[in-house]
Coordinates of C-alpha atoms in Angstrom, one line a residue:
Chain I
M1 CA 245.2 16.8 87.2
H2 CA 245.5 18.9 84.3
K3 CA 243.7 16.5 81.9
L4 CA 240.8 16.1 84.1
F5 CA 240.5 19.7 84.2
S6 CA 240.5 20.1 81.3
T7 CA 238.8 17.0 80.3
I8 CA 235.4 19.2 82.3
I9 CA 235.8 22.4 81.1
L10 CA 235.2 20.5 77.7
T11 CA 232.1 19.3 78.1
I12 CA 230.8 21.3 79.5
L13 CA 232.0 23.5 76.4
I14 CA 230.1 20.7 74.4
L15 CA 227.6 21.2 76.4
L16 CA 226.7 25.0 76.2
Y17 CA 227.3 24.6 72.0
T18 CA 224.3 21.4 71.3
S19 CA 221.8 22.7 74.1
V20 CA 221.9 26.2 72.2
I21 CA 221.8 24.5 69.0
F22 CA 219.1 22.4 69.8
A23 CA 217.2 25.8 71.4
V24 CA 217.4 27.6 67.7
E25 CA 216.8 24.2 66.0
R26 CA 214.0 22.7 68.4
K27 CA 210.7 26.1 68.4
T28 CA 209.3 25.9 71.0
L29 CA 205.8 24.8 69.7
I30 CA 202.6 26.3 71.3
P31 CA 199.2 24.7 69.9
P32 CA 195.8 26.0 70.0
S33 CA 193.8 26.2 72.9
D34 CA 190.3 26.0 71.4
F35 CA 190.0 23.6 68.7
Q36 CA 186.3 22.7 67.5
A37 CA 184.5 20.7 65.3
F38 CA 180.9 21.3 64.7
D39 CA 178.1 20.8 61.5
T40 CA 178.7 22.8 58.9
P41 CA 176.0 24.5 57.8
N42 CA 173.4 25.3 55.1
D43 CA 174.6 22.0 53.7
N44 CA 173.8 18.4 52.3
G45 CA 175.5 16.9 55.5
K46 CA 178.2 15.2 54.2
S47 CA 180.8 17.5 56.2
I48 CA 181.7 19.0 58.6
S49 CA 183.1 22.1 59.9
L50 CA 186.2 22.5 61.6
R51 CA 187.4 26.3 63.6
W52 CA 190.9 27.2 65.9
P53 CA 192.5 30.3 67.1
V54 CA 195.5 31.0 65.9
S55 CA 199.1 29.4 67.5
P56 CA 201.7 31.8 69.0
S57 CA 204.2 29.4 67.0
E58 CA 202.4 29.5 63.5
S59 CA 205.2 30.6 60.0
A60 CA 205.3 30.2 57.2
D61 CA 207.3 26.4 57.5
I62 CA 205.0 25.1 59.8
E63 CA 201.5 23.3 59.1
Y64 CA 197.8 22.2 61.0
V65 CA 197.5 17.8 60.4
V66 CA 194.4 16.7 60.8
Y67 CA 193.6 13.9 61.5
A68 CA 189.5 12.6 61.4
S69 CA 188.7 8.5 63.3
R70 CA 184.8 7.4 63.5
Y71 CA 185.8 6.4 66.9
K72 CA 187.9 8.3 70.1
S73 CA 189.4 5.2 71.1
V74 CA 190.7 4.0 68.0
P75 CA 194.2 5.7 66.2
F76 CA 194.0 8.9 64.4
D77 CA 195.1 7.4 61.1
T78 CA 193.4 9.6 58.3
E79 CA 194.6 12.5 57.7
V80 CA 192.1 15.1 56.6
L81 CA 193.7 18.6 56.4
R82 CA 197.0 19.2 56.3
I83 CA 197.5 23.3 55.8
S84 CA 200.4 26.4 56.2
S85 CA 199.6 27.6 59.3
T86 CA 199.8 30.4 57.9
T87 CA 196.3 30.3 55.6
M88 CA 193.2 29.2 55.7
Y89 CA 191.8 32.1 58.3
E90 CA 187.8 32.3 58.9
E91 CA 186.5 35.0 57.3
N92 CA 185.4 38.1 59.3
S93 CA 187.8 36.9 62.3
D94 CA 191.0 39.0 61.0
S95 CA 192.9 36.1 61.3
N96 CA 192.3 35.9 64.6
F97 CA 191.2 32.2 63.3
H98 CA 191.3 29.4 61.1
Y99 CA 188.7 27.6 59.4
A100 CA 187.8 24.3 57.2
E101 CA 185.1 22.8 56.1
I102 CA 186.0 18.1 56.3
N103 CA 184.3 16.8 52.9
L104 CA 183.1 13.7 55.1
E105 CA 182.4 11.9 52.3
K106 CA 186.0 12.3 50.1
F107 CA 188.2 10.1 53.7
F108 CA 185.2 7.7 54.2
G109 CA 182.8 6.4 51.8
E110 CA 179.8 8.0 51.0
K111 CA 178.1 4.9 51.3
D112 CA 179.6 4.7 54.7
I113 CA 178.1 8.8 55.1
D114 CA 174.8 7.5 54.4
K115 CA 174.9 4.4 56.6
E116 CA 175.5 5.5 59.2
K117 CA 174.1 8.8 60.0
N118 CA 174.1 11.1 63.1
K119 CA 177.2 8.8 63.7
N120 CA 179.8 11.7 65.7
Y121 CA 182.8 12.1 63.9
F122 CA 186.2 12.7 65.9
F123 CA 189.6 15.0 64.8
K124 CA 192.6 15.3 66.2
L125 CA 194.6 19.3 65.4
V126 CA 198.3 18.7 64.8
L127 CA 200.4 21.5 64.5
M128 CA 203.5 19.9 62.9
S129 CA 207.3 21.6 61.9
G130 CA 208.7 18.4 60.4
K131 CA 210.1 16.7 62.5
N132 CA 208.3 18.3 66.0
T133 CA 205.0 18.2 66.2
V134 CA 202.6 19.1 68.9
V135 CA 199.0 17.5 69.5
A136 CA 196.0 19.9 70.1
E137 CA 194.7 19.2 74.3
T138 CA 191.0 18.7 72.7
I139 CA 190.2 16.2 70.5
A140 CA 186.7 18.1 68.7
S141 CA 183.8 15.6 67.7
A142 CA 181.0 15.8 65.5
S143 CA 177.8 14.7 63.5
P144 CA 177.5 15.8 60.0
K145 CA 173.5 16.7 59.8
G146 CA 171.8 17.7 56.6
N147 CA 169.8 20.9 56.3
W148 CA 166.7 21.3 54.1
F149 CA 167.0 25.6 53.5
N150 CA 170.3 26.7 52.5
W151 CA 169.8 30.1 53.9
L152 CA 172.5 31.6 52.3
K153 CA 170.5 31.1 49.2
L154 CA 168.2 32.6 50.6
N155 CA 167.3 36.0 48.1
N156 CA 168.7 33.5 45.8
F157 CA 165.1 32.2 46.5
I158 CA 164.0 35.5 46.8
I159 CA 164.9 36.8 43.8
M160 CA 163.7 33.7 42.2
I161 CA 160.4 33.8 43.5
L162 CA 160.3 37.2 42.0
F163 CA 161.0 37.2 38.3
C164 CA 159.0 34.4 38.0
G165 CA 156.1 35.8 39.4
L166 CA 156.8 38.2 37.0
V167 CA 156.7 36.0 33.7
L168 CA 153.3 34.9 35.0
Y169 CA 152.3 38.1 35.0
L170 CA 152.9 39.8 31.6
I171 CA 152.4 36.1 30.7
E172 CA 149.0 36.9 31.5
H173 CA 149.8 40.8 30.2
A174 CA 150.6 39.4 26.7
K175 CA 147.7 36.7 26.3
K176 CA 145.1 40.8 27.0
N177 CA 147.3 43.1 25.0
P178 CA 148.9 40.8 22.2
N179 CA 150.6 43.9 20.2
L180 CA 152.8 44.6 22.6
Y181 CA 156.5 46.4 21.6
L182 CA 158.6 44.8 21.0
R183 CA 161.8 46.7 18.9
K184 CA 162.7 45.3 15.5
I185 CA 166.4 43.5 15.1
S186 CA 167.6 44.2 12.6
G187 CA 169.4 40.8 11.7
L188 CA 165.5 39.7 11.0
D189 CA 165.2 41.8 7.7
A190 CA 168.3 40.1 6.2
I191 CA 165.7 36.9 6.5
E192 CA 163.0 38.1 3.8
E193 CA 166.5 39.7 2.2
A194 CA 168.8 35.8 2.3
L195 CA 165.8 34.1 0.9
G196 CA 164.3 36.3 -2.0
R197 CA 168.0 35.4 -3.8
A198 CA 167.6 31.7 -2.9
T199 CA 165.2 31.9 -5.0
E200 CA 166.5 34.0 -8.2
M201 CA 169.0 32.2 -8.4
G202 CA 167.3 29.5 -7.8
K203 CA 169.7 27.9 -5.5
P204 CA 168.6 25.8 -2.2
A205 CA 168.5 28.0 1.6
L206 CA 170.4 26.3 4.4
F207 CA 168.9 25.8 8.1
V208 CA 171.7 24.4 10.6
H209 CA 170.7 23.8 14.0
G210 CA 172.8 23.5 16.5
L211 CA 173.8 21.3 18.8
N212 CA 172.1 21.5 22.0
G213 CA 168.6 19.5 21.9
M214 CA 164.7 20.1 22.9
G215 CA 165.0 20.9 25.8
S216 CA 168.2 23.7 25.7
I217 CA 165.9 27.9 25.0
S218 CA 168.7 28.3 22.0
T219 CA 167.0 25.4 20.3
I220 CA 163.0 26.0 21.0
A221 CA 163.5 30.0 19.6
A222 CA 165.7 27.9 17.1
V223 CA 162.9 25.8 16.0
N224 CA 160.8 28.8 16.3
I225 CA 162.5 30.5 13.2
L226 CA 162.7 28.5 11.6
G227 CA 158.7 28.1 11.1
R228 CA 158.7 31.6 9.6
I229 CA 161.4 30.7 7.2
A230 CA 159.8 27.3 6.5
K231 CA 156.8 29.8 5.6
R232 CA 158.9 32.3 3.5
V233 CA 160.7 29.0 1.5
A234 CA 156.8 27.7 1.4
E235 CA 155.8 31.0 -0.2
Y236 CA 158.8 31.1 -2.6
D237 CA 158.7 28.0 -4.2
T238 CA 162.3 27.4 -2.7
E239 CA 163.8 24.5 -1.0
L240 CA 164.3 24.2 2.6
K241 CA 167.9 21.9 3.9
V242 CA 167.4 21.8 7.8
A243 CA 170.6 19.8 9.6
N244 CA 169.7 18.0 12.7
I245 CA 172.2 16.6 14.8
D246 CA 169.7 15.2 17.6
P247 CA 166.9 13.2 16.3
I248 CA 164.0 14.5 19.0
V249 CA 165.0 17.5 17.5
L250 CA 164.6 16.9 13.8
L251 CA 160.7 15.3 14.5
V252 CA 160.1 18.3 16.4
S253 CA 162.0 20.2 13.4
Q254 CA 159.6 18.2 10.5
E255 CA 157.0 18.5 12.3
V256 CA 157.4 22.6 12.2
V257 CA 158.2 23.0 8.3
K258 CA 155.2 20.5 7.6
E259 CA 153.0 23.0 9.5
S260 CA 154.5 26.0 8.0
Y261 CA 154.0 24.4 4.0
L262 CA 151.2 23.5 5.1
E263 CA 149.3 27.2 6.6
A264 CA 151.6 28.4 3.3
G265 CA 149.1 25.9 1.3
R266 CA 151.8 24.3 -0.1
P267 CA 151.9 20.8 1.8
D268 CA 152.4 19.5 -1.5
A269 CA 155.8 21.1 -1.4
Y270 CA 157.0 19.7 1.8
V271 CA 159.9 16.8 0.8
E272 CA 160.6 15.3 4.7
D273 CA 164.3 13.6 3.5
N274 CA 165.1 17.5 3.4
I275 CA 164.8 17.5 7.5
F276 CA 168.0 15.0 8.1
L277 CA 170.2 14.0 10.8
A278 CA 173.7 15.1 9.6
A279 CA 175.0 13.5 11.9
S280 CA 175.0 12.7 15.4
E281 CA 178.6 13.1 17.0
Q282 CA 179.9 17.3 17.0
F283 CA 182.9 16.3 14.3
P284 CA 181.2 14.4 12.2
Y285 CA 178.8 16.7 11.8
V286 CA 180.5 20.3 10.1
A287 CA 181.8 17.4 8.3
A288 CA 179.2 16.5 6.6
V289 CA 177.5 20.2 6.8
S290 CA 180.8 20.8 5.3
G291 CA 180.3 18.9 2.7
I292 CA 176.4 19.9 1.4
M293 CA 177.5 23.5 1.4
M294 CA 181.2 22.4 -0.4
R295 CA 178.3 20.1 -3.0
E296 CA 174.7 21.9 -3.1
R297 CA 176.5 25.3 -2.6
P298 CA 173.1 26.7 -0.8
A299 CA 172.5 31.2 -1.5
A300 CA 171.4 31.3 2.1
N301 CA 172.6 29.8 5.4
F302 CA 170.8 30.1 8.9
Y303 CA 172.8 28.9 11.6
M304 CA 170.2 28.7 15.0
G305 CA 171.1 27.3 18.3
Y306 CA 174.0 26.3 21.2
F307 CA 177.0 25.9 18.3
Y308 CA 180.2 25.1 19.8
A309 CA 184.2 24.9 18.1
E310 CA 181.9 24.0 14.7
S311 CA 180.9 27.8 14.1
L312 CA 183.6 29.0 13.2
I313 CA 184.4 25.6 10.9
L314 CA 181.2 25.5 9.6
A315 CA 180.1 29.8 8.9
E316 CA 183.9 30.1 7.3
T317 CA 183.1 27.3 4.7
G318 CA 179.9 28.8 3.9
A319 CA 181.6 32.0 3.2
N320 CA 184.0 30.3 1.7
T321 CA 180.3 29.6 -0.8
G322 CA 179.9 32.8 -1.1
A323 CA 176.2 32.4 0.9
I324 CA 174.4 35.2 2.7
Q325 CA 175.0 33.7 6.5
I326 CA 173.5 34.8 9.7
A327 CA 172.8 33.2 12.5
A328 CA 172.0 33.0 16.0
T329 CA 173.0 32.3 19.0
D330 CA 173.4 31.9 22.8
S331 CA 177.1 30.8 23.3
Y332 CA 178.3 33.9 23.8
T333 CA 181.4 32.1 23.2
Q334 CA 181.1 31.7 20.3
L335 CA 179.3 34.6 19.3
P336 CA 182.8 36.6 17.7
F337 CA 183.1 33.9 15.3
F338 CA 180.1 35.0 14.2
I339 CA 179.9 37.9 14.1
T340 CA 183.3 37.6 11.5
T341 CA 182.0 35.6 9.8
C342 CA 178.3 36.4 8.8
D343 CA 175.7 38.4 7.8
Y344 CA 174.1 39.3 9.8
T345 CA 174.3 38.1 13.8
L346 CA 171.7 38.0 16.5
M347 CA 173.5 38.2 20.0
G348 CA 172.4 36.5 22.9
E349 CA 168.6 37.4 23.9
E350 CA 168.3 39.0 20.5
L351 CA 168.2 35.0 19.1
Y352 CA 164.9 35.2 21.9
A353 CA 163.4 37.9 20.8
A354 CA 163.2 37.4 17.2
S355 CA 161.8 34.1 18.3
A356 CA 159.1 36.5 20.3
Y357 CA 158.7 38.5 17.1
L358 CA 157.8 37.0 14.1
S359 CA 155.9 34.6 16.3
R360 CA 154.1 37.1 18.9
E361 CA 153.2 34.2 20.9
P362 CA 152.0 36.0 24.3
L363 CA 154.2 33.3 26.4
L364 CA 157.0 34.5 24.5
L365 CA 156.6 38.5 24.5
G366 CA 155.3 37.9 27.8
S367 CA 158.6 36.3 29.2
L368 CA 160.8 38.9 27.2
R369 CA 158.7 42.1 28.2
A370 CA 159.7 40.3 32.1
Q371 CA 163.1 40.0 31.3
D372 CA 163.0 43.5 30.6
V373 CA 162.0 44.7 33.7
G374 CA 164.5 42.3 35.4
K375 CA 167.4 43.8 33.4
G376 CA 165.6 47.4 34.8
I377 CA 165.6 46.4 38.0
L378 CA 169.1 45.0 37.9
I379 CA 170.6 48.1 36.1
A380 CA 169.0 50.3 39.3
A381 CA 169.9 48.1 42.5
L382 CA 173.6 48.3 40.1
V383 CA 173.8 52.0 40.6
I384 CA 172.1 53.4 42.6
G385 CA 173.9 49.8 44.8
T386 CA 177.1 51.4 43.4
I387 CA 176.6 54.9 44.2
L388 CA 175.2 53.9 48.3
T389 CA 178.9 52.2 48.2
T390 CA 180.4 55.0 47.6
F391 CA 179.1 56.3 50.9
G392 CA 180.0 53.8 52.2
I393 CA 176.5 52.5 52.9
G394 CA 176.7 48.1 51.7
F395 CA 172.7 48.3 51.5
I396 CA 171.6 47.0 48.6
S397 CA 174.8 45.1 47.2
Y398 CA 174.3 42.4 50.6
I399 CA 171.3 42.4 49.0
F400 CA 172.7 41.0 46.8
M401 CA 175.2 39.2 48.1
A402 CA 175.9 34.8 46.6
G403 CA 175.9 33.2 48.9
Chain Y
M1 CA 188.7 18.5 -14.6
N2 CA 191.2 16.6 -15.8
R3 CA 194.0 18.6 -13.4
D4 CA 192.4 17.5 -10.0
V5 CA 192.7 14.1 -11.6
S6 CA 195.7 14.6 -12.0
I7 CA 196.2 16.5 -8.8
T8 CA 195.6 13.3 -6.8
T9 CA 197.1 11.0 -9.0
W10 CA 199.9 12.4 -8.3
I11 CA 199.3 13.4 -4.4
L12 CA 198.4 9.3 -4.2
I13 CA 201.2 8.2 -5.9
A14 CA 203.7 10.1 -3.0
F15 CA 201.8 9.2 -0.9
G16 CA 202.2 5.1 -2.0
I17 CA 206.1 5.3 -2.5
V18 CA 206.4 7.4 0.9
N19 CA 204.6 4.4 2.6
I20 CA 206.5 1.5 0.7
Y21 CA 209.9 3.4 1.7
F22 CA 209.0 3.6 5.1
L23 CA 208.4 0.3 5.7
T24 CA 210.8 -1.4 3.8
T25 CA 213.5 0.7 5.6
G26 CA 212.2 -0.1 8.8
K27 CA 210.7 3.2 9.9
L28 CA 207.6 1.6 9.8
S29 CA 206.4 -1.6 11.0
F30 CA 204.5 -3.8 9.0
G31 CA 202.2 -5.4 12.0
L32 CA 199.2 -3.3 13.2
E33 CA 201.4 0.0 15.1
G34 CA 203.0 0.8 11.0
L35 CA 198.8 0.1 9.0
G36 CA 196.9 2.2 11.9
L37 CA 199.9 5.3 11.7
I38 CA 199.4 5.2 7.6
T39 CA 195.5 5.5 8.0
A40 CA 195.1 8.3 11.0
V41 CA 197.9 9.4 7.9
A42 CA 195.8 9.0 4.9
L43 CA 192.4 9.9 7.0
T44 CA 194.2 13.8 8.0
L45 CA 195.2 14.4 4.6
A46 CA 192.2 13.8 2.0
I47 CA 190.2 16.0 5.8
Y48 CA 193.2 18.4 5.0
S49 CA 192.8 18.9 1.3
F50 CA 189.2 19.6 1.8
L51 CA 190.8 23.3 2.0
Y52 CA 192.0 22.9 -1.7
K53 CA 187.8 21.8 -2.5
D54 CA 185.5 18.8 -2.4
N55 CA 186.9 16.2 -3.5
P56 CA 186.4 12.3 -3.7
A57 CA 189.5 11.8 -1.1
F58 CA 187.5 14.0 1.6
K59 CA 184.1 12.7 0.7
I60 CA 185.6 8.8 2.0
V61 CA 186.4 9.9 5.1
E62 CA 183.2 12.8 5.4
N63 CA 181.4 9.3 5.3
L64 CA 183.4 7.6 7.3
F65 CA 183.6 10.0 10.3
V66 CA 179.9 10.3 9.8
G67 CA 179.9 5.8 10.4
V68 CA 181.9 6.0 12.8
A69 CA 180.6 8.5 14.9
M70 CA 178.2 6.8 14.8
G71 CA 178.6 3.4 15.7
Y72 CA 180.5 4.8 18.5
W73 CA 177.8 6.7 19.4
I74 CA 175.5 3.4 19.7
I75 CA 178.4 2.1 21.5
I76 CA 178.2 4.2 24.6
T77 CA 175.0 4.6 24.4
W78 CA 174.8 0.4 25.4
F79 CA 177.8 0.0 27.3
N80 CA 177.9 3.3 29.6
I81 CA 173.8 3.5 30.0
L82 CA 172.1 0.7 28.9
K83 CA 174.0 -1.7 30.0
P84 CA 175.0 -0.5 33.6
D85 CA 171.5 1.3 34.3
V86 CA 168.9 -0.9 33.0
L87 CA 170.7 -4.6 32.5
E88 CA 172.8 -5.2 35.0
P89 CA 171.0 -4.3 37.7
L90 CA 167.3 -4.3 37.3
I91 CA 166.6 -7.4 33.6
V92 CA 169.6 -9.3 34.4
P93 CA 167.8 -10.3 37.5
L94 CA 164.8 -11.2 36.8
F95 CA 166.0 -14.5 35.0
K96 CA 169.4 -15.1 37.0
D97 CA 170.3 -15.6 40.8
T98 CA 172.7 -13.4 40.6
G99 CA 172.4 -12.7 44.2
K100 CA 171.0 -9.1 44.0
S101 CA 167.8 -8.4 43.6
P102 CA 166.1 -6.6 41.2
Q103 CA 166.1 -2.4 41.3
Y104 CA 162.6 -2.3 40.2
I105 CA 162.3 1.2 40.3
V106 CA 164.9 1.5 37.4
I107 CA 161.8 0.6 35.2
I108 CA 159.6 5.1 35.8
P109 CA 162.9 5.8 33.9
T110 CA 163.9 2.9 31.4
I111 CA 159.4 3.2 30.9
L112 CA 160.2 7.5 30.3
G113 CA 162.9 7.2 27.9
I114 CA 160.7 4.3 25.9
F115 CA 158.5 7.4 25.5
M116 CA 160.4 9.6 24.1
L117 CA 160.9 7.2 21.2
L118 CA 157.4 7.5 20.4
R119 CA 157.7 10.5 18.7
F120 CA 158.3 8.2 15.9
S121 CA 154.7 6.8 16.4
T122 CA 151.7 8.9 15.0
K123 CA 149.5 7.6 18.0
L124 CA 151.4 7.4 20.3
S125 CA 153.9 10.5 19.7
W126 CA 151.8 12.5 22.9
L127 CA 154.0 10.3 25.7
S128 CA 156.4 12.0 25.2
R129 CA 155.2 14.8 26.1
W130 CA 155.4 13.2 29.4
S131 CA 159.3 12.7 28.9
F132 CA 159.9 15.9 27.3
A133 CA 158.1 17.5 30.8
F134 CA 159.9 15.6 33.2
V135 CA 163.5 16.5 32.4
V136 CA 161.8 20.0 31.4
G137 CA 161.2 20.3 34.6
L138 CA 164.0 18.9 36.5
G139 CA 166.4 20.2 34.0
S140 CA 165.0 23.8 35.4
G141 CA 164.7 22.8 38.3
I142 CA 168.4 22.2 38.5
T143 CA 169.0 25.9 36.6
I144 CA 167.1 28.6 37.5
P145 CA 168.8 28.2 40.9
N146 CA 172.0 27.4 39.6
F147 CA 171.5 30.5 37.0
V148 CA 169.9 32.8 39.3
H149 CA 174.1 32.3 41.5
A150 CA 175.9 32.1 39.1
F151 CA 174.9 34.8 36.0
I152 CA 172.8 37.3 38.6
L153 CA 174.3 37.9 42.2
K154 CA 178.1 35.8 41.5
Q155 CA 178.6 39.1 38.3
M156 CA 176.9 41.3 40.5
E157 CA 178.9 41.3 43.5
P158 CA 182.3 42.4 42.1
T159 CA 180.4 45.2 40.2
F160 CA 178.9 47.0 44.2
A161 CA 183.4 47.9 44.7
P162 CA 183.4 51.6 45.6
L163 CA 183.4 54.7 43.1
Y164 CA 185.9 56.0 44.2
T165 CA 189.4 54.5 46.6
G166 CA 191.6 56.9 47.0
D167 CA 193.0 55.5 44.1
I168 CA 192.5 57.1 40.3
L169 CA 193.2 54.1 38.2
G170 CA 191.1 52.3 40.7
S171 CA 187.8 54.2 40.1
I172 CA 188.6 54.8 36.4
N173 CA 188.9 51.5 36.2
T174 CA 185.4 50.0 38.5
F175 CA 183.2 52.9 36.3
L176 CA 184.0 51.2 33.1
I177 CA 182.9 48.3 35.2
L178 CA 180.0 49.9 35.8
L179 CA 179.4 51.8 32.5
G180 CA 179.8 48.4 30.3
V181 CA 177.0 46.2 32.7
V182 CA 175.1 48.7 32.7
S183 CA 175.1 49.4 28.6
V184 CA 175.5 46.8 27.6
L185 CA 171.8 45.4 29.7
I186 CA 170.9 48.6 27.8
Y187 CA 171.6 47.0 24.5
F188 CA 170.1 44.3 25.4
F189 CA 166.4 45.6 26.0
F190 CA 163.8 45.7 23.7
S191 CA 160.9 46.8 24.6
V192 CA 162.0 50.2 24.4
E193 CA 162.9 51.3 20.8
H194 CA 166.7 52.8 20.4
K195 CA 166.8 56.3 20.0
G196 CA 168.0 59.3 21.8
V197 CA 170.1 58.1 25.1
V198 CA 169.2 54.4 24.8
G199 CA 170.2 54.1 21.9
G200 CA 173.5 56.8 23.2
V201 CA 174.1 54.2 25.1
S202 CA 173.5 50.9 23.9
V203 CA 175.8 51.7 21.0
I204 CA 178.8 52.2 24.0
G205 CA 177.1 48.6 24.9
V206 CA 178.0 47.9 21.7
W207 CA 181.4 49.3 22.3
F208 CA 182.3 46.9 25.5
L209 CA 180.6 43.7 23.3
M210 CA 182.7 43.9 20.3
V211 CA 186.2 44.2 22.7
A212 CA 185.0 41.0 25.0
F213 CA 184.7 39.6 21.6
G214 CA 187.7 41.0 20.3
A215 CA 189.4 39.4 23.0
S216 CA 187.7 36.2 22.3
F217 CA 188.3 35.4 18.9
G218 CA 192.3 36.7 19.7
F219 CA 192.2 33.7 22.2
T220 CA 190.8 30.7 20.5
V221 CA 192.3 31.5 17.4
M222 CA 195.0 30.4 19.6
A223 CA 194.4 27.4 20.5
R224 CA 192.7 26.5 17.1
M225 CA 196.4 27.1 16.1
S226 CA 197.6 24.7 18.6
L227 CA 195.5 21.9 17.7
L228 CA 197.2 22.1 14.0
I229 CA 200.3 22.6 14.8
G230 CA 199.2 19.0 16.9
R231 CA 198.2 17.3 13.7
V232 CA 201.0 18.8 12.1
Q233 CA 203.8 17.8 14.4
F234 CA 201.6 14.0 14.0
L235 CA 202.4 14.3 10.0
L236 CA 206.7 15.1 10.8
R237 CA 207.4 13.9 14.0
D238 CA 204.8 10.3 13.8
W239 CA 205.1 9.9 10.3
L240 CA 207.4 12.0 8.4
G241 CA 210.5 11.2 11.6
I242 CA 211.0 15.2 9.6
I243 CA 211.6 16.5 13.3
Q244 CA 212.1 15.0 16.6

């Protein structure tokens, strides 16, 4: 009797203990009540947005997992999202809703998405804590649709249209008033000085193009400056060498230099072989141009256009040869190297300004004036916007919000 | 000149002795791997010899580098562009039954590409303008909206911060950002002479630019140092075996 009584007591104790343990380990997971899927607005029709309210059982060790399927009746075996339950809150929802965009292309393939337009996709939300899982009651579904217009970028569109209008207007204005004022750019005077030195020393001047092709604005500006340099070189009867990396830039440069020699009345002095393709790749180009610098010791080096990692190697080699060096680039990552190794550097927009200043072309002058007006508008917006934001009025900052 | 010749000769002798020693002791294999390594070391040393002065070894490697790059570029153009984008979808199905119909749409970009090459012809070079117009038009259409987004709106958004939020240091930081942006923009004004107030503000802009360039310079020099370290490691570890 005593033995039976002890066994019952022990069993009760074991049951009590295990129930307590399980109560601790098995947290009750409460799934979100309202799981929604909808077509992502303002997209290319290849994603679905998911939204659901926070669950009371969320914590850092609990995860949300979303499975997707093309059909409601087949197993949901494609995992499209796995996040900690305390992350990815919807913006401006005070952490009351979760929001995620699912890129269907990534999980179902580009061809399938394109082939089956307007197809419904089904999503199942699972709340997971270790092996313990609970599935949200609602199976959400939505069909992705492409949008012709991204309304979030409306301000981008308006700014672009306004600025294009401004550019066109000021180009017309520049055509009527070719003497539009442009401030003097100090580096440009140095070009004359450098060419004069090359002439006195009887050594060539070397013009090094950047790595970009003719589609790049900096290359176009560089070619404009090259034309002016070539004209001056022809007048001084100095030798000009032009190193190119792009065959199209090479052809354009040859044309421009030839024209400049013709303008200067010295077509006989033009040597086509002096405008050459040094190499077709970045570092071979560096090796070739560095070799030329060391062997021919040009008295003036001009680096014009868009440069990459080769800038320092080129300019350093040029500095070692004792040449006057003038650089002009809008590659802001390479500007520090040119500033430290060259005698004069035209920074960023100064390259375009130099091109406009030298050529006096209405197209360039008008564009430059339009840029100045644009900058003025931005400065005004920044100053007024910041002051208004300080007083809690976010009107201007809202206009310039990036969508 | 004699000094340079003797230096080159001694370096070549030393290089030969070291490699013969490594090959005979088995540190380098006699196969393609060992030969490849010796070639790589020779090319690396020849390139670095430019630090002393221009010399025949550098000239050889320079020309080799240019030639190899050109050859590589041609092969890449053929295998990555012409073969998969023109030959296989258009030309092969025209003459051979591959089970796929020729993609005639490819003719348009192919013709535009050929037009670009017509710049070499004095009579037909005008046709290349069509290709340029297409490339520039397409490029501008893609670039301009992205430019407005990345270089104007994305830059302006964080600048619209309240000047005072209760934190003095935070306010100074916000003010400096605003001052930097405005003064640098004013420096790049070309329609106004840099005199008086505009001149003063643009000088502040230059200071901001120089601070930014200084930081960028230091950062990049560190990255370049790691490239040098990589080459030195190759020489000391892979070739000489001095370091592990």
